[in-house]
PDB file of C-alpha atoms and ligand atoms in Angstrom:
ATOM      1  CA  UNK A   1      -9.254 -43.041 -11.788  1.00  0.00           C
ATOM      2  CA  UNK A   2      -6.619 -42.312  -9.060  1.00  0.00           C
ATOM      3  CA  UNK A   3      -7.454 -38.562  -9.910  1.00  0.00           C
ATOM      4  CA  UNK A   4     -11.161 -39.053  -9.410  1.00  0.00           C
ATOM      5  CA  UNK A   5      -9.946 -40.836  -5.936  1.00  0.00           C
ATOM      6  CA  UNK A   6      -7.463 -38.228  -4.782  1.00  0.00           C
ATOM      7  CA  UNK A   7     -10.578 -35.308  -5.590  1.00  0.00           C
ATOM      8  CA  UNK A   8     -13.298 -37.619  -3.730  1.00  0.00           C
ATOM      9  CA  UNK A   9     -10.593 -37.885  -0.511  1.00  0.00           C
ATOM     10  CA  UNK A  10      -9.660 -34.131  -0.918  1.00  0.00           C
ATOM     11  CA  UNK A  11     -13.778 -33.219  -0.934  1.00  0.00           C
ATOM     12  CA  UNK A  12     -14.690 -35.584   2.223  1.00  0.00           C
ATOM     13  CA  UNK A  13     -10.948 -33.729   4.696  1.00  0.00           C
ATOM     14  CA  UNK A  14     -12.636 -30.324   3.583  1.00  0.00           C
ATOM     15  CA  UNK A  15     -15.749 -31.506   4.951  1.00  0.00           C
ATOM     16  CA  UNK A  16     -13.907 -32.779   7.983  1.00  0.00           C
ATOM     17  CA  UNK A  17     -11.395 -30.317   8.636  1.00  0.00           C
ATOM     18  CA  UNK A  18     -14.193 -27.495  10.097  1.00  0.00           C
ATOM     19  CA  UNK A  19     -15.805 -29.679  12.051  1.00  0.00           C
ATOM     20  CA  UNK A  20     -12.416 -31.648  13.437  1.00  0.00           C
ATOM     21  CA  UNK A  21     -11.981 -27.689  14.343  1.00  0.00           C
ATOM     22  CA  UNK A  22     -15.018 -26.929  15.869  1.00  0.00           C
ATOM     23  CA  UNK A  23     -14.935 -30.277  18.333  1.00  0.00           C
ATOM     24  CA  UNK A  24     -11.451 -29.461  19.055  1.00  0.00           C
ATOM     25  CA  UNK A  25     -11.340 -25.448  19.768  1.00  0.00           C
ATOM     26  CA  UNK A  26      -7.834 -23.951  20.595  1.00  0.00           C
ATOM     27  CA  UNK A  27      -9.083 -20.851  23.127  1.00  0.00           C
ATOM     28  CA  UNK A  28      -9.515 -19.183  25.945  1.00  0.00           C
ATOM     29  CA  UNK A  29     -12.942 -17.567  26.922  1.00  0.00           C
ATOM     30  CA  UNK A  30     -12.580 -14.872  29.918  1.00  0.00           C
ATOM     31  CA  UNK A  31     -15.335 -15.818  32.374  1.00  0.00           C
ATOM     32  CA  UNK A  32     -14.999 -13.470  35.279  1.00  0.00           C
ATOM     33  CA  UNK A  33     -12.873  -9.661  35.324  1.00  0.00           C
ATOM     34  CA  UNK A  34     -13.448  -6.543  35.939  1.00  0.00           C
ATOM     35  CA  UNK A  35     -13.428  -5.040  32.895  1.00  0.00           C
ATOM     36  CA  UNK A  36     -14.473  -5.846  28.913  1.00  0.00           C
ATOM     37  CA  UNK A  37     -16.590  -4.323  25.777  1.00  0.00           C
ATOM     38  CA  UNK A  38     -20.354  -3.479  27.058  1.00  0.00           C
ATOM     39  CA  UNK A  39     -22.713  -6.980  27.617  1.00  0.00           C
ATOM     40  CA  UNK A  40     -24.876  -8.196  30.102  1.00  0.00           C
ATOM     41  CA  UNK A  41     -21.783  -9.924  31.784  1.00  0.00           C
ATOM     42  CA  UNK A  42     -21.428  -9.451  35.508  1.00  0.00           C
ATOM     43  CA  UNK A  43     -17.858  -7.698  36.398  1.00  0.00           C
ATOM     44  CA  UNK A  44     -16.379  -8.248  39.504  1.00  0.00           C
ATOM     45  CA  UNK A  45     -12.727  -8.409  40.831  1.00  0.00           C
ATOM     46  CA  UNK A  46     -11.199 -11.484  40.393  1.00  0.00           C
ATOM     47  CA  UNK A  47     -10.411 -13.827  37.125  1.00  0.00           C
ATOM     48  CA  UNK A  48     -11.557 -16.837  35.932  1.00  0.00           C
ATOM     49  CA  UNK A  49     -11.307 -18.174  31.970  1.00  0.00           C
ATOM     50  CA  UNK A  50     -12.004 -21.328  29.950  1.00  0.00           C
ATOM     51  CA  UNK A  51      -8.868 -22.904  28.433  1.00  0.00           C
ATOM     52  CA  UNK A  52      -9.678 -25.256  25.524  1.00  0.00           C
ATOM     53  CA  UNK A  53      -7.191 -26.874  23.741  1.00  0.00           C
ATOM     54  CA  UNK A  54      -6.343 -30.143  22.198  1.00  0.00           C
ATOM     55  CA  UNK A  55      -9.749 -31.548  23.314  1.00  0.00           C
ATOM     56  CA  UNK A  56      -9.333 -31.012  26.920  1.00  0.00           C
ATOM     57  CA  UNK A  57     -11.562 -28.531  28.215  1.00  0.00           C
ATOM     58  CA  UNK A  58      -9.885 -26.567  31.687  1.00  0.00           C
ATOM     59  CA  UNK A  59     -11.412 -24.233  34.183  1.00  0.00           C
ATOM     60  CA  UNK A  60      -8.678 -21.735  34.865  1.00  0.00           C
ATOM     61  CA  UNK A  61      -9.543 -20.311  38.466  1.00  0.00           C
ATOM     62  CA  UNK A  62     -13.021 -19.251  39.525  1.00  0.00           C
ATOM     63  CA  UNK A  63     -13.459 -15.936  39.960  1.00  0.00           C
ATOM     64  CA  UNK A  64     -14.092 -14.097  43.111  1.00  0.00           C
ATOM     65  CA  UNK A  65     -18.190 -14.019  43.901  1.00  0.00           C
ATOM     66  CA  UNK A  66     -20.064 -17.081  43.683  1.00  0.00           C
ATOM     67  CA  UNK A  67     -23.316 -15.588  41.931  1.00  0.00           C
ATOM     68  CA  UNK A  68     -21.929 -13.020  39.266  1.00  0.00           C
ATOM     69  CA  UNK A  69     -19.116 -16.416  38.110  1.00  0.00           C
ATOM     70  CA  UNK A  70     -22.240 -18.737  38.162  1.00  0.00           C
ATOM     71  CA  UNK A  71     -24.408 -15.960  35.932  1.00  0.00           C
ATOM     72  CA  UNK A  72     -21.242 -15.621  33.956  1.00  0.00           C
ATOM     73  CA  UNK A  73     -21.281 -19.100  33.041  1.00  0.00           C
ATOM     74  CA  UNK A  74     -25.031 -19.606  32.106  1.00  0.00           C
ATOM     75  CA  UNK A  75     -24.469 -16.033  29.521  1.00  0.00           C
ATOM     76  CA  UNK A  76     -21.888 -17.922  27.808  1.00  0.00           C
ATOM     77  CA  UNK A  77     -23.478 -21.248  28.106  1.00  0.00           C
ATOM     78  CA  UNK A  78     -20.459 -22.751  29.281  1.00  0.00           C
ATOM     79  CA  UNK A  79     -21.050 -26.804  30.547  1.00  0.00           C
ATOM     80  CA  UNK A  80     -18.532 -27.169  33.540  1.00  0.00           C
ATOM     81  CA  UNK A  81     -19.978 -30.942  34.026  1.00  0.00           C
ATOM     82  CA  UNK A  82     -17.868 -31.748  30.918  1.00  0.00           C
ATOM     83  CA  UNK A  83     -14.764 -30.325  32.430  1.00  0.00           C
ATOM     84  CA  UNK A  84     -11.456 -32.780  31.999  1.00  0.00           C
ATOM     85  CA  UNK A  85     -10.174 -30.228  35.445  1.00  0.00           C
ATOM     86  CA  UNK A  86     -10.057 -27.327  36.842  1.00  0.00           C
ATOM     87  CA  UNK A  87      -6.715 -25.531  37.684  1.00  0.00           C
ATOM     88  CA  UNK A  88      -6.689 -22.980  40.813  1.00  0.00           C
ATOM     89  CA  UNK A  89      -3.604 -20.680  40.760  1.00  0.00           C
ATOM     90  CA  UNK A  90      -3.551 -20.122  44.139  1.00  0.00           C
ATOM     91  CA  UNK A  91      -5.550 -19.364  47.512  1.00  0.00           C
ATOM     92  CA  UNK A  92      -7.442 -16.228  47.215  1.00  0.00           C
ATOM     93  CA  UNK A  93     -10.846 -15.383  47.057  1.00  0.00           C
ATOM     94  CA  UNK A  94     -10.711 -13.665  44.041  1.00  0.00           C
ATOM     95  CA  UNK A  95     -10.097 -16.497  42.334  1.00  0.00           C
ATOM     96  CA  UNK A  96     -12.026 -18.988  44.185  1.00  0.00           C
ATOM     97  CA  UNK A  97     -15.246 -17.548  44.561  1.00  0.00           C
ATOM     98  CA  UNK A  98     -17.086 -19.425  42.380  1.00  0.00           C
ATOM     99  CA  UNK A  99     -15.377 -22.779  43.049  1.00  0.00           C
ATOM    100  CA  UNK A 100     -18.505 -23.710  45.752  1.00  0.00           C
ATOM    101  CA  UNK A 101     -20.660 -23.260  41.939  1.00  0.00           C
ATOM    102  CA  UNK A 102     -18.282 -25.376  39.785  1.00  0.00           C
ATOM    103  CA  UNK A 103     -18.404 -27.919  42.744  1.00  0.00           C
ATOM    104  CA  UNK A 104     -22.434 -28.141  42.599  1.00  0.00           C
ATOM    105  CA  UNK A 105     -22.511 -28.671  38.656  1.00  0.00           C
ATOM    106  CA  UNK A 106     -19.942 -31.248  38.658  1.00  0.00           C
ATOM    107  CA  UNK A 107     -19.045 -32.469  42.143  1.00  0.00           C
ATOM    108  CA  UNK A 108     -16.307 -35.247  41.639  1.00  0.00           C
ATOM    109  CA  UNK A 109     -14.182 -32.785  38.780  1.00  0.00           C
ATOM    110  CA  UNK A 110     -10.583 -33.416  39.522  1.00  0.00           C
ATOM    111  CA  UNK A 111      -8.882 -29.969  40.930  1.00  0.00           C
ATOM    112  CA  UNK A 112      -5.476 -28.969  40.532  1.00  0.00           C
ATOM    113  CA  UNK A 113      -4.350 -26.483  43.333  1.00  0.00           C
ATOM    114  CA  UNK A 114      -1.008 -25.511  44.502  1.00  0.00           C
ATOM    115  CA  UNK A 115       0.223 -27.291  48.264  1.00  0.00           C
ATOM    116  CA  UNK A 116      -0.578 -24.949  50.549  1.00  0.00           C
ATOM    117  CA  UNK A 117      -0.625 -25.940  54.495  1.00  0.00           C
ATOM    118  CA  UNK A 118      -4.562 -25.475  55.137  1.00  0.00           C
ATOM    119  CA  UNK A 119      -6.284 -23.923  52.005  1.00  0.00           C
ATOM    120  CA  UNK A 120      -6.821 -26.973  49.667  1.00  0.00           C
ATOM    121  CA  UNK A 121      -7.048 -29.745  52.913  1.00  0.00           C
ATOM    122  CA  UNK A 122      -3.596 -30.018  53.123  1.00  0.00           C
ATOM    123  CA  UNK A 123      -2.152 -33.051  56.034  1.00  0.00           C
ATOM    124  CA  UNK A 124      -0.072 -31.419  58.592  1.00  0.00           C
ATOM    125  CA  UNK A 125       3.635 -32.817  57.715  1.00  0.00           C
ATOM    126  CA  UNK A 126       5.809 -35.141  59.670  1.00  0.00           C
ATOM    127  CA  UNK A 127       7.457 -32.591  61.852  1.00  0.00           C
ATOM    128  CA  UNK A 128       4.077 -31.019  62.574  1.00  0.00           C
ATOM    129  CA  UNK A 129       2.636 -34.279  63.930  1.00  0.00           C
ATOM    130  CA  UNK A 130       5.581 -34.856  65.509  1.00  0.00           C
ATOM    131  CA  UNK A 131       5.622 -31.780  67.370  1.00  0.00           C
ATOM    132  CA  UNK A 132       2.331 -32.397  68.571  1.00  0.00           C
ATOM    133  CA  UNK A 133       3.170 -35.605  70.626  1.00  0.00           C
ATOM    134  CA  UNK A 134       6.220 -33.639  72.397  1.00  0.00           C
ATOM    135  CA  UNK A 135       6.342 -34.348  76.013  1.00  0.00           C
ATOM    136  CA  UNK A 136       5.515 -31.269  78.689  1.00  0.00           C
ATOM    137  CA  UNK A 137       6.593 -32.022  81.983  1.00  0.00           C
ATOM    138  CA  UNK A 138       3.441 -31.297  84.268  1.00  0.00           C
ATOM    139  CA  UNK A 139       1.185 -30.720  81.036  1.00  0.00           C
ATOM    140  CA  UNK A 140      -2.473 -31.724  82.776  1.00  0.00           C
ATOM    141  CA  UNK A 141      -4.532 -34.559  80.624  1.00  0.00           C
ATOM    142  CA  UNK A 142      -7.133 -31.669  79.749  1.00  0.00           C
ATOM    143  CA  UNK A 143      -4.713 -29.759  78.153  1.00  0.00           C
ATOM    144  CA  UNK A 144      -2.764 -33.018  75.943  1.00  0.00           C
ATOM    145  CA  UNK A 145      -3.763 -33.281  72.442  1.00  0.00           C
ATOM    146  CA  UNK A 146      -5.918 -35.792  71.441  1.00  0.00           C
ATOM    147  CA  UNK A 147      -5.416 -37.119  75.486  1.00  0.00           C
ATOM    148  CA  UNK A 148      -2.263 -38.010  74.057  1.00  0.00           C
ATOM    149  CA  UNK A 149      -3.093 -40.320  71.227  1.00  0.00           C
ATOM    150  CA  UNK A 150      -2.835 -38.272  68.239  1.00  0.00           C
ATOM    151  CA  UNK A 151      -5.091 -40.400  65.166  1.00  0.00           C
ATOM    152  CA  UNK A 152      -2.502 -42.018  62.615  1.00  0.00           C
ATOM    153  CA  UNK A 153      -4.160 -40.078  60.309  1.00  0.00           C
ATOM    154  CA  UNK A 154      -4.716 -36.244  60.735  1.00  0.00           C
ATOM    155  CA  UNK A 155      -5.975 -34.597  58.405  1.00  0.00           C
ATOM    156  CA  UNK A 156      -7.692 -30.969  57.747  1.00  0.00           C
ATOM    157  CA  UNK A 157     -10.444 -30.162  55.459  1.00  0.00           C
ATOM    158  CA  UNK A 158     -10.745 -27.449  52.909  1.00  0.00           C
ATOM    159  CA  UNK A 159     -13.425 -24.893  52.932  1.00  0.00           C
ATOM    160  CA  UNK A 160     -14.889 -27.648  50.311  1.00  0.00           C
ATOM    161  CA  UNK A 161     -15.045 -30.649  52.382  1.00  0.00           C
ATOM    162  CA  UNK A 162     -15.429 -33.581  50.248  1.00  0.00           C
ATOM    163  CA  UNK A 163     -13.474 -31.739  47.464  1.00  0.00           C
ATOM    164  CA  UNK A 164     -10.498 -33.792  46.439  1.00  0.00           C
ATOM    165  CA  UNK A 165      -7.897 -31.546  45.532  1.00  0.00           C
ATOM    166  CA  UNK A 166      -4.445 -32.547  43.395  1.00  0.00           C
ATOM    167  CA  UNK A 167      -1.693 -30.884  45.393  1.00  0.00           C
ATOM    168  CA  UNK A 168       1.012 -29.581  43.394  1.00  0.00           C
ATOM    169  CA  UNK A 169       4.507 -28.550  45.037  1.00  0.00           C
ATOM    170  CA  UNK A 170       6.434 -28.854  42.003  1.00  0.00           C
ATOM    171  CA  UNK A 171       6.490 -27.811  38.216  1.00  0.00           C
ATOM    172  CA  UNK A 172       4.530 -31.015  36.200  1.00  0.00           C
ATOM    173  CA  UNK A 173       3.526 -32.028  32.854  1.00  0.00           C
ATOM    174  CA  UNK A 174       0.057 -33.478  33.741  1.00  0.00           C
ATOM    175  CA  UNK A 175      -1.144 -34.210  30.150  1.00  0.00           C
ATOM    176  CA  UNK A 176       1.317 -34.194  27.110  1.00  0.00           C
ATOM    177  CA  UNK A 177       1.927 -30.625  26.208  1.00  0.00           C
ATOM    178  CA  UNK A 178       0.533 -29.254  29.226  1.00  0.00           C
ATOM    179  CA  UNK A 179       1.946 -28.478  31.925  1.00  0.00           C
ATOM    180  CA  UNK A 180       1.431 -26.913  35.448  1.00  0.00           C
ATOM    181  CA  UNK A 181       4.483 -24.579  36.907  1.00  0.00           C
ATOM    182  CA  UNK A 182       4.683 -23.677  40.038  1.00  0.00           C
ATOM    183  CA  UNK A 183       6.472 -20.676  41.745  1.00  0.00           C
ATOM    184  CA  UNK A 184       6.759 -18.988  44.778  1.00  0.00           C
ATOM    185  CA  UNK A 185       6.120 -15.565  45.988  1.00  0.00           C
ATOM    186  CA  UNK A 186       8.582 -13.634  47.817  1.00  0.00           C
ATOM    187  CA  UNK A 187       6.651 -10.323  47.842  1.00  0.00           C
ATOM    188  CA  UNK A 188       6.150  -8.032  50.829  1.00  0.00           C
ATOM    189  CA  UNK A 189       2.227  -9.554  52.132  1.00  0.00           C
ATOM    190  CA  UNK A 190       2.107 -12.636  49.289  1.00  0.00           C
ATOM    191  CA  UNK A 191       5.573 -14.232  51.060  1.00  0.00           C
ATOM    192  CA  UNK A 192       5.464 -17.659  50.466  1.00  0.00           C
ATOM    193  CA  UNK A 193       2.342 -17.960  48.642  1.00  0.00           C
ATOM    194  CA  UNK A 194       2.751 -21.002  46.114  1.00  0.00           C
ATOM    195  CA  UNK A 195       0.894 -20.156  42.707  1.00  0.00           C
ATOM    196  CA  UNK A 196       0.016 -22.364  39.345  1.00  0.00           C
ATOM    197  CA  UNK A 197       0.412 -21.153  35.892  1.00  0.00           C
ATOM    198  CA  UNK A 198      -1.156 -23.359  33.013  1.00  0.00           C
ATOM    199  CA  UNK A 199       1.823 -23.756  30.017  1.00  0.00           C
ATOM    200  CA  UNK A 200       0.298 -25.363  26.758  1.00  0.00           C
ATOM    201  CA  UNK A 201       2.268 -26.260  24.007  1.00  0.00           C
ATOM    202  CA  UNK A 202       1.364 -24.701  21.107  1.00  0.00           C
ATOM    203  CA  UNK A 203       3.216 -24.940  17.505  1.00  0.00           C
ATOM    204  CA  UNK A 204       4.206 -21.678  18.007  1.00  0.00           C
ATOM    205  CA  UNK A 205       5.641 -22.092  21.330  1.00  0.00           C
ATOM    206  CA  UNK A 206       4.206 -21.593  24.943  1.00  0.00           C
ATOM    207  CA  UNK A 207       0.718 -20.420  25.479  1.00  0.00           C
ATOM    208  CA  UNK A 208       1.311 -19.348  29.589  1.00  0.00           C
ATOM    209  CA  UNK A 209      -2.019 -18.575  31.313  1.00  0.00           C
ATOM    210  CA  UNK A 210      -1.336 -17.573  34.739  1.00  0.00           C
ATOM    211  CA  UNK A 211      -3.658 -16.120  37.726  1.00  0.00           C
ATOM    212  CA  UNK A 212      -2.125 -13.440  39.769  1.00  0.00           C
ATOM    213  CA  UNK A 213       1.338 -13.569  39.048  1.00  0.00           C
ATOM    214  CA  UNK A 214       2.566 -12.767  42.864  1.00  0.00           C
ATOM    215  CA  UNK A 215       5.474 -14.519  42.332  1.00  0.00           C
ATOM    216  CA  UNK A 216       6.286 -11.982  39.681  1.00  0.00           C
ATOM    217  CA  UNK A 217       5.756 -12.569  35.968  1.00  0.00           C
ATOM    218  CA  UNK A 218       8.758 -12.580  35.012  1.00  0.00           C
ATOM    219  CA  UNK A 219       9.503 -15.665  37.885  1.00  0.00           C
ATOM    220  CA  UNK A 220       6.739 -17.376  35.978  1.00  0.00           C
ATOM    221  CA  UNK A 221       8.151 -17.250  32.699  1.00  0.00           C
ATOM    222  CA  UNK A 222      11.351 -18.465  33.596  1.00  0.00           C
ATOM    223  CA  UNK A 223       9.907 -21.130  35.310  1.00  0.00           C
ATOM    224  CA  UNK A 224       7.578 -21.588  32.562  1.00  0.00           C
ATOM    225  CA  UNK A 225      10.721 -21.849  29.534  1.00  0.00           C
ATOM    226  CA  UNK A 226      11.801 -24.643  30.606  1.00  0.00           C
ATOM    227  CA  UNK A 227       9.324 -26.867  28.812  1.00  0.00           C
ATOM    228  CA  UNK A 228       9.817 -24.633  25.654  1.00  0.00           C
ATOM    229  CA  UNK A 229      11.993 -21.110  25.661  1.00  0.00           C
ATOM    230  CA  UNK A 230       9.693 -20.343  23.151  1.00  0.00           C
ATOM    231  CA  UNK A 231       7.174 -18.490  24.273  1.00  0.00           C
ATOM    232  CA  UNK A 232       3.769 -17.049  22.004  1.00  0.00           C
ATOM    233  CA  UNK A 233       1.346 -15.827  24.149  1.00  0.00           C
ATOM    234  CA  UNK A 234       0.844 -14.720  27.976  1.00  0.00           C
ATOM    235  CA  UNK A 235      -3.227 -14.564  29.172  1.00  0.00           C
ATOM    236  CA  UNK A 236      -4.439 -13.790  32.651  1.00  0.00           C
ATOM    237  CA  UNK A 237      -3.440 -11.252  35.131  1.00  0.00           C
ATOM    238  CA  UNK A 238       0.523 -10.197  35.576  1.00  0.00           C
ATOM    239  CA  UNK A 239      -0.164  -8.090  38.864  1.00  0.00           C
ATOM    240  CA  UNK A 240       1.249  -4.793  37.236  1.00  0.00           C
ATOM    241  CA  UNK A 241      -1.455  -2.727  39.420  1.00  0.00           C
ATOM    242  CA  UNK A 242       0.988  -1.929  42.258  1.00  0.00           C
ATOM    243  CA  UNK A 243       4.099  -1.393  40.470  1.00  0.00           C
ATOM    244  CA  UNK A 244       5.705   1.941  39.052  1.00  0.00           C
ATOM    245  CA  UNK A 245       5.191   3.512  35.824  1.00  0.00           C
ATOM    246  CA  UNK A 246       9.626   2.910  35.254  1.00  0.00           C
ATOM    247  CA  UNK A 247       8.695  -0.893  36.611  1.00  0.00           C
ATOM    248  CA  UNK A 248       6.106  -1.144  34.277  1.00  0.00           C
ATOM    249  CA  UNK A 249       7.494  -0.539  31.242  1.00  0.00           C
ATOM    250  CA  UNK A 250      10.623  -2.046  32.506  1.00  0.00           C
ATOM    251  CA  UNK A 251       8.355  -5.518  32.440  1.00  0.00           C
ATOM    252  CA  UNK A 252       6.488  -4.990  29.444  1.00  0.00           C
ATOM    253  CA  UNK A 253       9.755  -3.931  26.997  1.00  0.00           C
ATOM    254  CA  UNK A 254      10.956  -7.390  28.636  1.00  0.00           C
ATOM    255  CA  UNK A 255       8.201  -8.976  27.161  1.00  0.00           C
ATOM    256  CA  UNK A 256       9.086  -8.168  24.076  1.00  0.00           C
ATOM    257  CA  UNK A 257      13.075  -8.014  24.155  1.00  0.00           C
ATOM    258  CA  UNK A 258      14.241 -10.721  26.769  1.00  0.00           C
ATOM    259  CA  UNK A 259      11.417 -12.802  26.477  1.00  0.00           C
ATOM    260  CA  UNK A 260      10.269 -12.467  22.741  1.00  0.00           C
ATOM    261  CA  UNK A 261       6.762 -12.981  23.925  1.00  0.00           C
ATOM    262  CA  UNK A 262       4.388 -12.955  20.358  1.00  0.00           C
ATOM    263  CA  UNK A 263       1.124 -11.840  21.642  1.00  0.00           C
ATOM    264  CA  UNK A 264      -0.375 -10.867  25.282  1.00  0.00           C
ATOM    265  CA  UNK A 265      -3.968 -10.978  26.324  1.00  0.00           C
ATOM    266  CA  UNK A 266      -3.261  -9.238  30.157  1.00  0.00           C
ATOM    267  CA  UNK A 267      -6.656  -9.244  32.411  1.00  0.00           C
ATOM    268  CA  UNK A 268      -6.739  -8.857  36.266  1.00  0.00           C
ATOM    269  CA  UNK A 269      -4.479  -7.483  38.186  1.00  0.00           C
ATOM    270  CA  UNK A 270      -2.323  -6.449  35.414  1.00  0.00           C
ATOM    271  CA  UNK A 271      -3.559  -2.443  35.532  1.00  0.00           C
ATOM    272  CA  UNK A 272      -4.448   0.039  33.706  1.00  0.00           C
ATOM    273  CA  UNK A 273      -1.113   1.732  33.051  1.00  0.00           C
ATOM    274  CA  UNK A 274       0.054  -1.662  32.124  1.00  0.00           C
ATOM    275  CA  UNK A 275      -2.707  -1.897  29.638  1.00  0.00           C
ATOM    276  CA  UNK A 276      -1.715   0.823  27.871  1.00  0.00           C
ATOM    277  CA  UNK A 277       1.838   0.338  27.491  1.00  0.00           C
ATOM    278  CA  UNK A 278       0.682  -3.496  26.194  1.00  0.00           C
ATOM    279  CA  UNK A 279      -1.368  -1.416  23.624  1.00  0.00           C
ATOM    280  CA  UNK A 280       1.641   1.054  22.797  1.00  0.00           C
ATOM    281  CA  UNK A 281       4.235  -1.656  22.588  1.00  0.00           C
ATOM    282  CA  UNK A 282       2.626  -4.921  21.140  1.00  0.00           C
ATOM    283  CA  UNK A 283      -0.346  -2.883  18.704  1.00  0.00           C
ATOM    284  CA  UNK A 284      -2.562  -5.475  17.123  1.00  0.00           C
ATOM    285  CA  UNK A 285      -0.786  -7.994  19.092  1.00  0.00           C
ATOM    286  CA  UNK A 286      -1.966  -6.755  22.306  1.00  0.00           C
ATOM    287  CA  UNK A 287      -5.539  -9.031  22.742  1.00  0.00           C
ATOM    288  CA  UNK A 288      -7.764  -7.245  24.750  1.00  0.00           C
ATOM    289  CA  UNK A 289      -9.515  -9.628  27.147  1.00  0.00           C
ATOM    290  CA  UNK A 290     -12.326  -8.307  29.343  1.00  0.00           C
ATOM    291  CA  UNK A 291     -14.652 -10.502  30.261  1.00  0.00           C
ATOM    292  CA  UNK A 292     -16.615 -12.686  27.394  1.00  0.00           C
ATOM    293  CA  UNK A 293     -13.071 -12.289  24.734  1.00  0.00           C
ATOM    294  CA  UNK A 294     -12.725 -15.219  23.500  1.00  0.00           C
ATOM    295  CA  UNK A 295      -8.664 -15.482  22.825  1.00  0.00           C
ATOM    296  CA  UNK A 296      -7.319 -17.922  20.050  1.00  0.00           C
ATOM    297  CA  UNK A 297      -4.831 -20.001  20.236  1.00  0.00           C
ATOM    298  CA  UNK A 298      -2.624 -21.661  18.048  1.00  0.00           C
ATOM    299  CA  UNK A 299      -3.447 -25.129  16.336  1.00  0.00           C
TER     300      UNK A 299
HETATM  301 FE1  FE2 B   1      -6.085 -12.033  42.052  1.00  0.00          FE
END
């Protein structure tokens, strides 16, 4: 009898267990690149990618042009009004192109972005408001801000107005196991530009899905291993375009040695000579994502 019970509860989880898995995808789909395997997908420079995992279902960045990211999304029949959020890594139009688009299917989605003084809507600080009541001698009343009576509340919009935007200025686990790090760039005409990278905890280690990597990839990942130095798999652009050949494979046998990175699914910015020292270093580990790959991740 307790055989016969054990066989009927055995039958009914293998029933289960597919369609537990198919409610509950672990994956990234790349919406918007500029390259991929032949299909009536749009290219265009920029990135954008569906992260789903553990139920939640993330817009990573929205590409950069509104109509070939909206086309994009109707191919692959994705449903951005059943978004849980959207992540922005950082300012630029190549990943925010499509964000008006996302915005008109689902208006009130919750947007992470980094804090950045006038691109998300961003309140002028203290010592900005307070610099704007300083006293000129002989200053005319024409020429006084707000005649001199500066509202308690001044605020800027966003090219979204109405948009409300989660500011981020620090690393943050925002759901349990995922998490959104945030670094700084320091590079010659990205100085100071404050990026997000997605982390998700994964069994076997990080999954790190990140946008342009100004900062510098390696920056990221550092950041990154603090929530787990393990680290399995790195999606989304790591802005090898503009670096050497020596830099190059400098990074990528990092990857592998001083990182211990499992798999990489590089898009973007990343290059081409990047992409093929990904392919000659990692093999069949190296996931090729052009736009419409659908990366797994692990459950
Ligand atoms: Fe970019």
């Amino acid at each position: 009898m307790k055989l016969l019970r054990l066989m009927i509860f055995l039958a009914g989880l293998s029933c289960l267990l597919p369609a537990q898995a198919e409610e509950r995808p672990a994956r990234v789909t790349v919406i918007f690149d500029a390259f991929g395997k032949p299909s009536d997908l749009e290219r265009g420079w920029g990135y954008s990618a569906l992260v789903e995992y553990g139920g939640k279902r993330i817009l990573f960045d929205a590409g950069g042009q509104y109509q070939a990211f909206a086309d994009n999304v109707r191919k692959l029949k994705i449903d951005l009004k059943t978004l849980d959020f959207v992540v922005i890594s950082h300012r630029h139009g190549d990943h925010t192109g499509g964000l008006a688009y996302v915005l008109e299917q689902n208006p009130h989605v919750k947007i992470y972005a980094p804090l950045e003084t006038g691109s998300f809507g961003t309140p002028p600080s203290p010592p900005a408001a307070k610099a704007l009541l300083r006293n000129a001698a002989g200053i005319t009343p024409d020429l006084r801000y707000f005649n001199g009576q500066p509202p308690a509340n001044l605020t800027i919009d966003s090219p979204w107005p109405g948009t409300k935007f989660t500011l981020i200025d620090k690393s943050v686990e925002i759901a349990p196991g995922l998490f959104l790090v945030k670094t700084v760039s320091d590079s010659k005409g990205t100085l100071e530009l404050n990026e997000l990278s997605l982390a998700i905890r994964t069994p076997q280690g990080l999954a790190v899905i990140v946008g342009c990597s100004h900062p510098g990839i390696e920056r990221i990942l550092e950041a990154a291993s603090q929530y787990d130095r393990q680290l399995y798999t790195v999606v989304g652009g790591l802005h090898l375009v503009d670096k050497s050949d020596q830099q190059v494979s400098e990074v990528v046998s990092n990857f592998k040695t001083r990182w211990h990175i499992e798999r990489i699914a590089a898009g973007h910015c990343t290059g081409e000579f990047a992409q093929v020292e990904l392919e000659r270093v990692y093999g069949d580990h190296h996931d090729h994502s052009g736009i419409g790959e659908v990366i797994a991740l692990p459950r």
